[in-house]
């Protein structure tokens, strides 16, 4: 099974917004990522618009040939935007205004009633829904019950302690999720140094990677950073 690389371009927009102008342009970064072999582009339209903005999503849906994965909070406002933009996929993430980045998975099990109408509206519009969850069977069962075809396993805890038991939790969750018919993705905090043990898990079909690649682009360029990540993922798979 091939392993896709989704490149998250949020932090190109973070740098742009630091000065309030148009540079650097996240859409240009997305097109460069596409040319470098990314299989998809991920962008998180946050409630506070701290990085990606509404007009970036419109431009991405118009300009890209590869699929766009819109990360979004499960709110009415985001649902309206997603149904208008019609990205290939939507990844439902928890969102807290005061957090620096997405700190944990969504509680698919505890918030079934709130999530269900959003997941089903997106699905009815042919947008492939993934639930960004902790590697925990309860959350996988709940994602399945919600009707989401995909889960993205949160690798943040693994990224903080790659030598510990977290990799096993992700492997077990990937095996279990695939066994109940979910497509398995993973992401958050992945780097050149920690990607291979995750990429080697055979049930995982897609990795979404952003912050490290955009940071590394300062030193070696975005094209080279993406190609190197791709090569490490391929090595892990063979
Ligand atoms: N997947 C999801 C659902 C995320 O929220 C993020 C961070 O925006 C990522 C993947 C990428 O994480 P990172 O930027 O740490 O590579």
PDB file of C-alpha atoms and ligand atoms in Angstrom:
ATOM      1  CA  UNK A   1       0.000   0.000   0.000  1.00  0.00           C
ATOM      2  CA  UNK A   2       1.401   3.398  -0.896  1.00  0.00           C
ATOM      3  CA  UNK A   3       1.917   6.044   1.743  1.00  0.00           C
ATOM      4  CA  UNK A   4       0.787   9.519   0.729  1.00  0.00           C
ATOM      5  CA  UNK A   5       2.406  12.729   1.930  1.00  0.00           C
ATOM      6  CA  UNK A   6       0.115  15.649   2.688  1.00  0.00           C
ATOM      7  CA  UNK A   7       2.009  18.915   3.117  1.00  0.00           C
ATOM      8  CA  UNK A   8       0.517  21.376   5.594  1.00  0.00           C
ATOM      9  CA  UNK A   9       1.217  24.969   4.510  1.00  0.00           C
ATOM     10  CA  UNK A  10      -0.273  26.808   7.516  1.00  0.00           C
ATOM     11  CA  UNK A  11       3.007  28.221   8.688  1.00  0.00           C
ATOM     12  CA  UNK A  12       3.817  29.866   5.379  1.00  0.00           C
ATOM     13  CA  UNK A  13       0.722  31.927   6.192  1.00  0.00           C
ATOM     14  CA  UNK A  14       1.994  32.449   9.756  1.00  0.00           C
ATOM     15  CA  UNK A  15       5.116  34.142   8.359  1.00  0.00           C
ATOM     16  CA  UNK A  16       3.044  36.153   5.859  1.00  0.00           C
ATOM     17  CA  UNK A  17       0.705  37.385   8.567  1.00  0.00           C
ATOM     18  CA  UNK A  18       3.604  38.482  10.770  1.00  0.00           C
ATOM     19  CA  UNK A  19       3.976  41.458   8.422  1.00  0.00           C
ATOM     20  CA  UNK A  20       0.439  41.794   7.140  1.00  0.00           C
ATOM     21  CA  UNK A  21       1.267  41.755   3.414  1.00  0.00           C
ATOM     22  CA  UNK A  22       1.092  39.078   0.727  1.00  0.00           C
ATOM     23  CA  UNK A  23       4.496  37.400   1.177  1.00  0.00           C
ATOM     24  CA  UNK A  24       5.278  34.561   1.493  1.00  0.00           C
ATOM     25  CA  UNK A  25       2.221  33.264  -0.351  1.00  0.00           C
ATOM     26  CA  UNK A  26       0.907  29.923   0.996  1.00  0.00           C
ATOM     27  CA  UNK A  27      -0.697  29.127  -2.370  1.00  0.00           C
ATOM     28  CA  UNK A  28       2.688  29.461  -4.074  1.00  0.00           C
ATOM     29  CA  UNK A  29       4.102  27.102  -1.432  1.00  0.00           C
ATOM     30  CA  UNK A  30       1.278  24.642  -2.134  1.00  0.00           C
ATOM     31  CA  UNK A  31       2.012  24.699  -5.869  1.00  0.00           C
ATOM     32  CA  UNK A  32       5.712  24.161  -5.155  1.00  0.00           C
ATOM     33  CA  UNK A  33       4.828  21.251  -2.847  1.00  0.00           C
ATOM     34  CA  UNK A  34       2.678  19.792  -5.604  1.00  0.00           C
ATOM     35  CA  UNK A  35       5.608  20.022  -8.032  1.00  0.00           C
ATOM     36  CA  UNK A  36       7.926  18.425  -5.434  1.00  0.00           C
ATOM     37  CA  UNK A  37       5.715  15.334  -5.237  1.00  0.00           C
ATOM     38  CA  UNK A  38       3.282  16.049  -2.400  1.00  0.00           C
ATOM     39  CA  UNK A  39       0.182  13.898  -2.751  1.00  0.00           C
ATOM     40  CA  UNK A  40      -2.060  16.458  -1.105  1.00  0.00           C
ATOM     41  CA  UNK A  41      -2.127  19.853   0.589  1.00  0.00           C
ATOM     42  CA  UNK A  42      -3.487  20.411   4.079  1.00  0.00           C
ATOM     43  CA  UNK A  43      -4.585  23.777   5.440  1.00  0.00           C
ATOM     44  CA  UNK A  44      -6.245  24.609   8.760  1.00  0.00           C
ATOM     45  CA  UNK A  45      -8.680  27.505   8.673  1.00  0.00           C
ATOM     46  CA  UNK A  46      -8.758  28.382  12.347  1.00  0.00           C
ATOM     47  CA  UNK A  47     -11.554  30.282  13.970  1.00  0.00           C
ATOM     48  CA  UNK A  48      -9.188  33.187  14.744  1.00  0.00           C
ATOM     49  CA  UNK A  49      -7.653  33.111  11.203  1.00  0.00           C
ATOM     50  CA  UNK A  50      -4.193  33.274  12.728  1.00  0.00           C
ATOM     51  CA  UNK A  51      -2.582  31.734   9.648  1.00  0.00           C
ATOM     52  CA  UNK A  52      -4.715  30.477   6.735  1.00  0.00           C
ATOM     53  CA  UNK A  53      -7.501  32.855   5.687  1.00  0.00           C
ATOM     54  CA  UNK A  54     -10.751  32.310   3.831  1.00  0.00           C
ATOM     55  CA  UNK A  55      -9.321  33.648   0.560  1.00  0.00           C
ATOM     56  CA  UNK A  56      -6.401  31.183   0.759  1.00  0.00           C
ATOM     57  CA  UNK A  57      -8.877  28.297   0.829  1.00  0.00           C
ATOM     58  CA  UNK A  58     -10.670  29.663  -2.240  1.00  0.00           C
ATOM     59  CA  UNK A  59      -7.363  30.093  -4.104  1.00  0.00           C
ATOM     60  CA  UNK A  60      -6.194  26.597  -3.109  1.00  0.00           C
ATOM     61  CA  UNK A  61      -9.393  24.949  -4.341  1.00  0.00           C
ATOM     62  CA  UNK A  62      -9.009  26.786  -7.663  1.00  0.00           C
ATOM     63  CA  UNK A  63      -5.269  26.316  -8.202  1.00  0.00           C
ATOM     64  CA  UNK A  64      -4.378  22.820  -7.026  1.00  0.00           C
ATOM     65  CA  UNK A  65      -4.380  19.628  -9.066  1.00  0.00           C
ATOM     66  CA  UNK A  66      -3.772  17.450  -6.003  1.00  0.00           C
ATOM     67  CA  UNK A  67      -6.415  17.017  -3.259  1.00  0.00           C
ATOM     68  CA  UNK A  68      -6.976  19.673  -0.606  1.00  0.00           C
ATOM     69  CA  UNK A  69      -7.561  18.517   2.958  1.00  0.00           C
ATOM     70  CA  UNK A  70      -9.275  21.271   4.951  1.00  0.00           C
ATOM     71  CA  UNK A  71      -8.656  21.019   8.680  1.00  0.00           C
ATOM     72  CA  UNK A  72     -11.598  22.504  10.512  1.00  0.00           C
ATOM     73  CA  UNK A  73     -13.270  22.757  13.881  1.00  0.00           C
ATOM     74  CA  UNK A  74     -16.730  21.207  14.107  1.00  0.00           C
ATOM     75  CA  UNK A  75     -18.635  24.491  14.012  1.00  0.00           C
ATOM     76  CA  UNK A  76     -21.512  25.787  11.933  1.00  0.00           C
ATOM     77  CA  UNK A  77     -19.316  28.544  10.482  1.00  0.00           C
ATOM     78  CA  UNK A  78     -16.693  26.065   9.246  1.00  0.00           C
ATOM     79  CA  UNK A  79     -19.326  23.722   7.878  1.00  0.00           C
ATOM     80  CA  UNK A  80     -20.741  26.510   5.689  1.00  0.00           C
ATOM     81  CA  UNK A  81     -17.239  27.335   4.404  1.00  0.00           C
ATOM     82  CA  UNK A  82     -16.432  23.671   3.692  1.00  0.00           C
ATOM     83  CA  UNK A  83     -19.688  23.074   1.836  1.00  0.00           C
ATOM     84  CA  UNK A  84     -18.970  26.101  -0.338  1.00  0.00           C
ATOM     85  CA  UNK A  85     -15.276  25.348  -0.941  1.00  0.00           C
ATOM     86  CA  UNK A  86     -15.830  21.602  -1.534  1.00  0.00           C
ATOM     87  CA  UNK A  87     -12.326  20.381  -0.625  1.00  0.00           C
ATOM     88  CA  UNK A  88     -11.541  16.744  -1.355  1.00  0.00           C
ATOM     89  CA  UNK A  89     -11.343  16.040   2.383  1.00  0.00           C
ATOM     90  CA  UNK A  90     -12.102  17.647   5.716  1.00  0.00           C
ATOM     91  CA  UNK A  91     -10.256  16.723   8.892  1.00  0.00           C
ATOM     92  CA  UNK A  92     -12.230  17.516  12.036  1.00  0.00           C
ATOM     93  CA  UNK A  93      -9.951  18.871  14.756  1.00  0.00           C
ATOM     94  CA  UNK A  94     -10.601  20.239  18.224  1.00  0.00           C
ATOM     95  CA  UNK A  95      -9.825  23.925  18.514  1.00  0.00           C
ATOM     96  CA  UNK A  96      -9.108  26.107  21.477  1.00  0.00           C
ATOM     97  CA  UNK A  97      -8.439  29.772  20.890  1.00  0.00           C
ATOM     98  CA  UNK A  98      -5.625  29.967  23.429  1.00  0.00           C
ATOM     99  CA  UNK A  99      -3.665  26.916  22.208  1.00  0.00           C
ATOM    100  CA  UNK A 100      -0.490  27.352  20.177  1.00  0.00           C
ATOM    101  CA  UNK A 101      -1.270  24.337  18.010  1.00  0.00           C
ATOM    102  CA  UNK A 102      -3.810  21.502  18.008  1.00  0.00           C
ATOM    103  CA  UNK A 103      -3.034  19.954  21.378  1.00  0.00           C
ATOM    104  CA  UNK A 104      -4.971  16.724  21.329  1.00  0.00           C
ATOM    105  CA  UNK A 105      -7.385  14.654  19.302  1.00  0.00           C
ATOM    106  CA  UNK A 106     -11.082  15.385  19.138  1.00  0.00           C
ATOM    107  CA  UNK A 107     -13.285  13.537  21.607  1.00  0.00           C
ATOM    108  CA  UNK A 108     -15.331  11.670  19.007  1.00  0.00           C
ATOM    109  CA  UNK A 109     -16.679   9.384  21.711  1.00  0.00           C
ATOM    110  CA  UNK A 110     -17.776  12.125  24.118  1.00  0.00           C
ATOM    111  CA  UNK A 111     -19.168  14.571  21.548  1.00  0.00           C
ATOM    112  CA  UNK A 112     -21.138  12.243  19.303  1.00  0.00           C
ATOM    113  CA  UNK A 113     -24.324  14.353  19.230  1.00  0.00           C
ATOM    114  CA  UNK A 114     -22.495  17.570  18.354  1.00  0.00           C
ATOM    115  CA  UNK A 115     -20.277  15.947  15.706  1.00  0.00           C
ATOM    116  CA  UNK A 116     -22.789  13.707  13.983  1.00  0.00           C
ATOM    117  CA  UNK A 117     -24.689  16.385  11.958  1.00  0.00           C
ATOM    118  CA  UNK A 118     -21.410  17.939  10.791  1.00  0.00           C
ATOM    119  CA  UNK A 119     -19.858  14.618   9.747  1.00  0.00           C
ATOM    120  CA  UNK A 120     -23.013  13.592   7.918  1.00  0.00           C
ATOM    121  CA  UNK A 121     -23.419  16.966   6.101  1.00  0.00           C
ATOM    122  CA  UNK A 122     -19.821  16.808   4.895  1.00  0.00           C
ATOM    123  CA  UNK A 123     -20.208  13.180   3.834  1.00  0.00           C
ATOM    124  CA  UNK A 124     -23.418  13.971   1.960  1.00  0.00           C
ATOM    125  CA  UNK A 125     -21.476  16.612   0.002  1.00  0.00           C
ATOM    126  CA  UNK A 126     -18.902  13.955  -0.978  1.00  0.00           C
ATOM    127  CA  UNK A 127     -16.218  15.469   1.210  1.00  0.00           C
ATOM    128  CA  UNK A 128     -14.108  12.694   2.714  1.00  0.00           C
ATOM    129  CA  UNK A 129     -14.218  13.196   6.462  1.00  0.00           C
ATOM    130  CA  UNK A 130     -11.398  12.272   8.773  1.00  0.00           C
ATOM    131  CA  UNK A 131     -11.466  12.543  12.551  1.00  0.00           C
ATOM    132  CA  UNK A 132      -8.221  13.695  14.182  1.00  0.00           C
ATOM    133  CA  UNK A 133      -8.120  11.423  17.239  1.00  0.00           C
ATOM    134  CA  UNK A 134      -5.804  10.065  19.873  1.00  0.00           C
ATOM    135  CA  UNK A 135      -4.595   6.508  19.132  1.00  0.00           C
ATOM    136  CA  UNK A 136      -7.297   4.986  21.327  1.00  0.00           C
ATOM    137  CA  UNK A 137      -9.807   2.253  20.374  1.00  0.00           C
ATOM    138  CA  UNK A 138     -12.736   4.114  21.931  1.00  0.00           C
ATOM    139  CA  UNK A 139     -12.126   7.061  19.647  1.00  0.00           C
ATOM    140  CA  UNK A 140     -11.799   4.789  16.620  1.00  0.00           C
ATOM    141  CA  UNK A 141     -15.071   3.031  17.400  1.00  0.00           C
ATOM    142  CA  UNK A 142     -16.765   6.406  17.844  1.00  0.00           C
ATOM    143  CA  UNK A 143     -15.346   7.725  14.541  1.00  0.00           C
ATOM    144  CA  UNK A 144     -16.664   4.643  12.794  1.00  0.00           C
ATOM    145  CA  UNK A 145     -20.085   5.074  14.451  1.00  0.00           C
ATOM    146  CA  UNK A 146     -20.126   8.705  13.304  1.00  0.00           C
ATOM    147  CA  UNK A 147     -19.756   7.485   9.720  1.00  0.00           C
ATOM    148  CA  UNK A 148     -16.308   8.994   9.085  1.00  0.00           C
ATOM    149  CA  UNK A 149     -14.376   6.882   6.550  1.00  0.00           C
ATOM    150  CA  UNK A 150     -10.967   8.070   7.797  1.00  0.00           C
ATOM    151  CA  UNK A 151      -9.174   8.761  11.066  1.00  0.00           C
ATOM    152  CA  UNK A 152      -5.965  10.720  11.468  1.00  0.00           C
ATOM    153  CA  UNK A 153      -4.006   9.465  14.464  1.00  0.00           C
ATOM    154  CA  UNK A 154      -2.457  12.240  16.546  1.00  0.00           C
ATOM    155  CA  UNK A 155       1.302  11.619  16.682  1.00  0.00           C
ATOM    156  CA  UNK A 156       2.067  14.561  19.006  1.00  0.00           C
ATOM    157  CA  UNK A 157       2.769  12.430  22.100  1.00  0.00           C
ATOM    158  CA  UNK A 158       4.967  10.126  19.997  1.00  0.00           C
ATOM    159  CA  UNK A 159       6.872  13.123  18.612  1.00  0.00           C
ATOM    160  CA  UNK A 160       7.653  14.270  22.147  1.00  0.00           C
ATOM    161  CA  UNK A 161       8.923  10.838  23.218  1.00  0.00           C
ATOM    162  CA  UNK A 162       9.692   8.743  20.130  1.00  0.00           C
ATOM    163  CA  UNK A 163      11.665   6.163  22.111  1.00  0.00           C
ATOM    164  CA  UNK A 164       8.772   5.337  24.459  1.00  0.00           C
ATOM    165  CA  UNK A 165       5.580   3.315  24.212  1.00  0.00           C
ATOM    166  CA  UNK A 166       3.730   5.835  22.029  1.00  0.00           C
ATOM    167  CA  UNK A 167       4.800   4.209  18.792  1.00  0.00           C
ATOM    168  CA  UNK A 168       3.198   0.950  19.957  1.00  0.00           C
ATOM    169  CA  UNK A 169      -0.035   2.804  20.766  1.00  0.00           C
ATOM    170  CA  UNK A 170      -0.075   4.198  17.231  1.00  0.00           C
ATOM    171  CA  UNK A 171       0.693   0.816  15.694  1.00  0.00           C
ATOM    172  CA  UNK A 172      -2.071  -0.879  17.720  1.00  0.00           C
ATOM    173  CA  UNK A 173      -4.571   1.855  16.833  1.00  0.00           C
ATOM    174  CA  UNK A 174      -3.650   1.627  13.138  1.00  0.00           C
ATOM    175  CA  UNK A 175      -4.138  -2.149  13.161  1.00  0.00           C
ATOM    176  CA  UNK A 176      -7.430  -1.914  15.021  1.00  0.00           C
ATOM    177  CA  UNK A 177      -8.753   0.986  12.932  1.00  0.00           C
ATOM    178  CA  UNK A 178      -7.992  -0.805   9.671  1.00  0.00           C
ATOM    179  CA  UNK A 179      -9.640  -3.970  11.021  1.00  0.00           C
ATOM    180  CA  UNK A 180     -12.938  -2.088  11.509  1.00  0.00           C
ATOM    181  CA  UNK A 181     -12.725  -0.598   8.010  1.00  0.00           C
ATOM    182  CA  UNK A 182     -11.267   2.852   8.663  1.00  0.00           C
ATOM    183  CA  UNK A 183      -8.633   4.419   6.420  1.00  0.00           C
ATOM    184  CA  UNK A 184      -5.722   5.413   8.649  1.00  0.00           C
ATOM    185  CA  UNK A 185      -3.759   8.666   8.448  1.00  0.00           C
ATOM    186  CA  UNK A 186      -1.351  10.133  10.986  1.00  0.00           C
ATOM    187  CA  UNK A 187       0.318  13.418  11.737  1.00  0.00           C
ATOM    188  CA  UNK A 188       1.565  16.130  14.070  1.00  0.00           C
ATOM    189  CA  UNK A 189       5.126  16.859  15.077  1.00  0.00           C
ATOM    190  CA  UNK A 190       6.736  14.578  12.476  1.00  0.00           C
ATOM    191  CA  UNK A 191      10.326  15.351  11.422  1.00  0.00           C
ATOM    192  CA  UNK A 192      13.165  13.754   9.443  1.00  0.00           C
ATOM    193  CA  UNK A 193      14.333  12.143  12.705  1.00  0.00           C
ATOM    194  CA  UNK A 194      11.060  10.596  13.886  1.00  0.00           C
ATOM    195  CA  UNK A 195       9.067   9.894  10.708  1.00  0.00           C
ATOM    196  CA  UNK A 196      10.384   6.444   9.805  1.00  0.00           C
ATOM    197  CA  UNK A 197       8.908   4.340  12.655  1.00  0.00           C
ATOM    198  CA  UNK A 198       5.485   5.843  11.879  1.00  0.00           C
ATOM    199  CA  UNK A 199       5.865   5.530   8.103  1.00  0.00           C
ATOM    200  CA  UNK A 200       6.742   1.852   8.590  1.00  0.00           C
ATOM    201  CA  UNK A 201       3.315   1.033  10.058  1.00  0.00           C
ATOM    202  CA  UNK A 202       1.702  -0.737   7.093  1.00  0.00           C
ATOM    203  CA  UNK A 203      -1.914   0.292   7.722  1.00  0.00           C
ATOM    204  CA  UNK A 204      -1.100   4.012   7.572  1.00  0.00           C
ATOM    205  CA  UNK A 205      -2.035   5.460   4.189  1.00  0.00           C
ATOM    206  CA  UNK A 206      -1.198   9.144   4.625  1.00  0.00           C
ATOM    207  CA  UNK A 207       1.018  11.387   6.745  1.00  0.00           C
ATOM    208  CA  UNK A 208       0.267  15.078   7.151  1.00  0.00           C
ATOM    209  CA  UNK A 209       3.359  17.124   7.913  1.00  0.00           C
ATOM    210  CA  UNK A 210       3.724  20.888   8.177  1.00  0.00           C
ATOM    211  CA  UNK A 211       5.675  22.807  10.786  1.00  0.00           C
ATOM    212  CA  UNK A 212       8.948  20.919  10.427  1.00  0.00           C
ATOM    213  CA  UNK A 213       8.930  21.054   6.608  1.00  0.00           C
ATOM    214  CA  UNK A 214       8.250  24.789   6.524  1.00  0.00           C
ATOM    215  CA  UNK A 215      10.993  25.399   9.106  1.00  0.00           C
ATOM    216  CA  UNK A 216      13.439  23.166   7.255  1.00  0.00           C
ATOM    217  CA  UNK A 217      12.676  25.060   4.046  1.00  0.00           C
ATOM    218  CA  UNK A 218      14.551  28.041   5.538  1.00  0.00           C
ATOM    219  CA  UNK A 219      17.737  25.980   5.444  1.00  0.00           C
ATOM    220  CA  UNK A 220      17.430  23.629   2.475  1.00  0.00           C
ATOM    221  CA  UNK A 221      14.427  24.918   0.509  1.00  0.00           C
ATOM    222  CA  UNK A 222      10.887  23.571   0.481  1.00  0.00           C
ATOM    223  CA  UNK A 223      11.390  21.423  -2.606  1.00  0.00           C
ATOM    224  CA  UNK A 224      14.419  19.637  -1.101  1.00  0.00           C
ATOM    225  CA  UNK A 225      12.723  19.268   2.305  1.00  0.00           C
ATOM    226  CA  UNK A 226       9.651  17.624   0.760  1.00  0.00           C
ATOM    227  CA  UNK A 227      11.721  15.324  -1.452  1.00  0.00           C
ATOM    228  CA  UNK A 228      13.842  14.256   1.527  1.00  0.00           C
ATOM    229  CA  UNK A 229      10.737  13.536   3.650  1.00  0.00           C
ATOM    230  CA  UNK A 230       9.253  11.527   0.771  1.00  0.00           C
ATOM    231  CA  UNK A 231      12.497   9.524   0.444  1.00  0.00           C
ATOM    232  CA  UNK A 232      12.525   8.726   4.192  1.00  0.00           C
ATOM    233  CA  UNK A 233       8.895   7.602   4.010  1.00  0.00           C
ATOM    234  CA  UNK A 234       9.704   5.375   1.028  1.00  0.00           C
ATOM    235  CA  UNK A 235      12.739   3.901   2.801  1.00  0.00           C
ATOM    236  CA  UNK A 236      10.617   3.067   5.848  1.00  0.00           C
ATOM    237  CA  UNK A 237       8.136   1.271   3.637  1.00  0.00           C
ATOM    238  CA  UNK A 238      10.644  -0.983   1.850  1.00  0.00           C
TER     239      UNK A 238
HETATM  240  N1  LIG B   1      -2.574  16.904  11.239  1.00  0.00           N
HETATM  241  C1  LIG B   1      -3.395  17.707  11.946  1.00  0.00           C
HETATM  242  C2  LIG B   1      -4.811  17.287  12.133  1.00  0.00           C
HETATM  243  C3  LIG B   1      -2.937  18.941  12.469  1.00  0.00           C
HETATM  244  O1  LIG B   1      -3.771  19.721  13.171  1.00  0.00           O
HETATM  245  C4  LIG B   1      -1.610  19.316  12.201  1.00  0.00           C
HETATM  246  C5  LIG B   1      -1.114  20.642  12.691  1.00  0.00           C
HETATM  247  O2  LIG B   1      -1.825  21.657  12.077  1.00  0.00           O
HETATM  248  C6  LIG B   1      -0.803  18.462  11.443  1.00  0.00           C
HETATM  249  C7  LIG B   1      -1.303  17.244  10.995  1.00  0.00           C
HETATM  250  C8  LIG B   1       0.599  18.806  11.089  1.00  0.00           C
HETATM  251  O3  LIG B   1       1.362  18.926  12.242  1.00  0.00           O
HETATM  252  P1  LIG B   1       2.807  19.578  12.151  1.00  0.00           P
HETATM  253  O4  LIG B   1       2.605  20.984  11.680  1.00  0.00           O
HETATM  254  O5  LIG B   1       3.321  19.474  13.547  1.00  0.00           O
HETATM  255  O6  LIG B   1       3.593  18.767  11.165  1.00  0.00           O
END
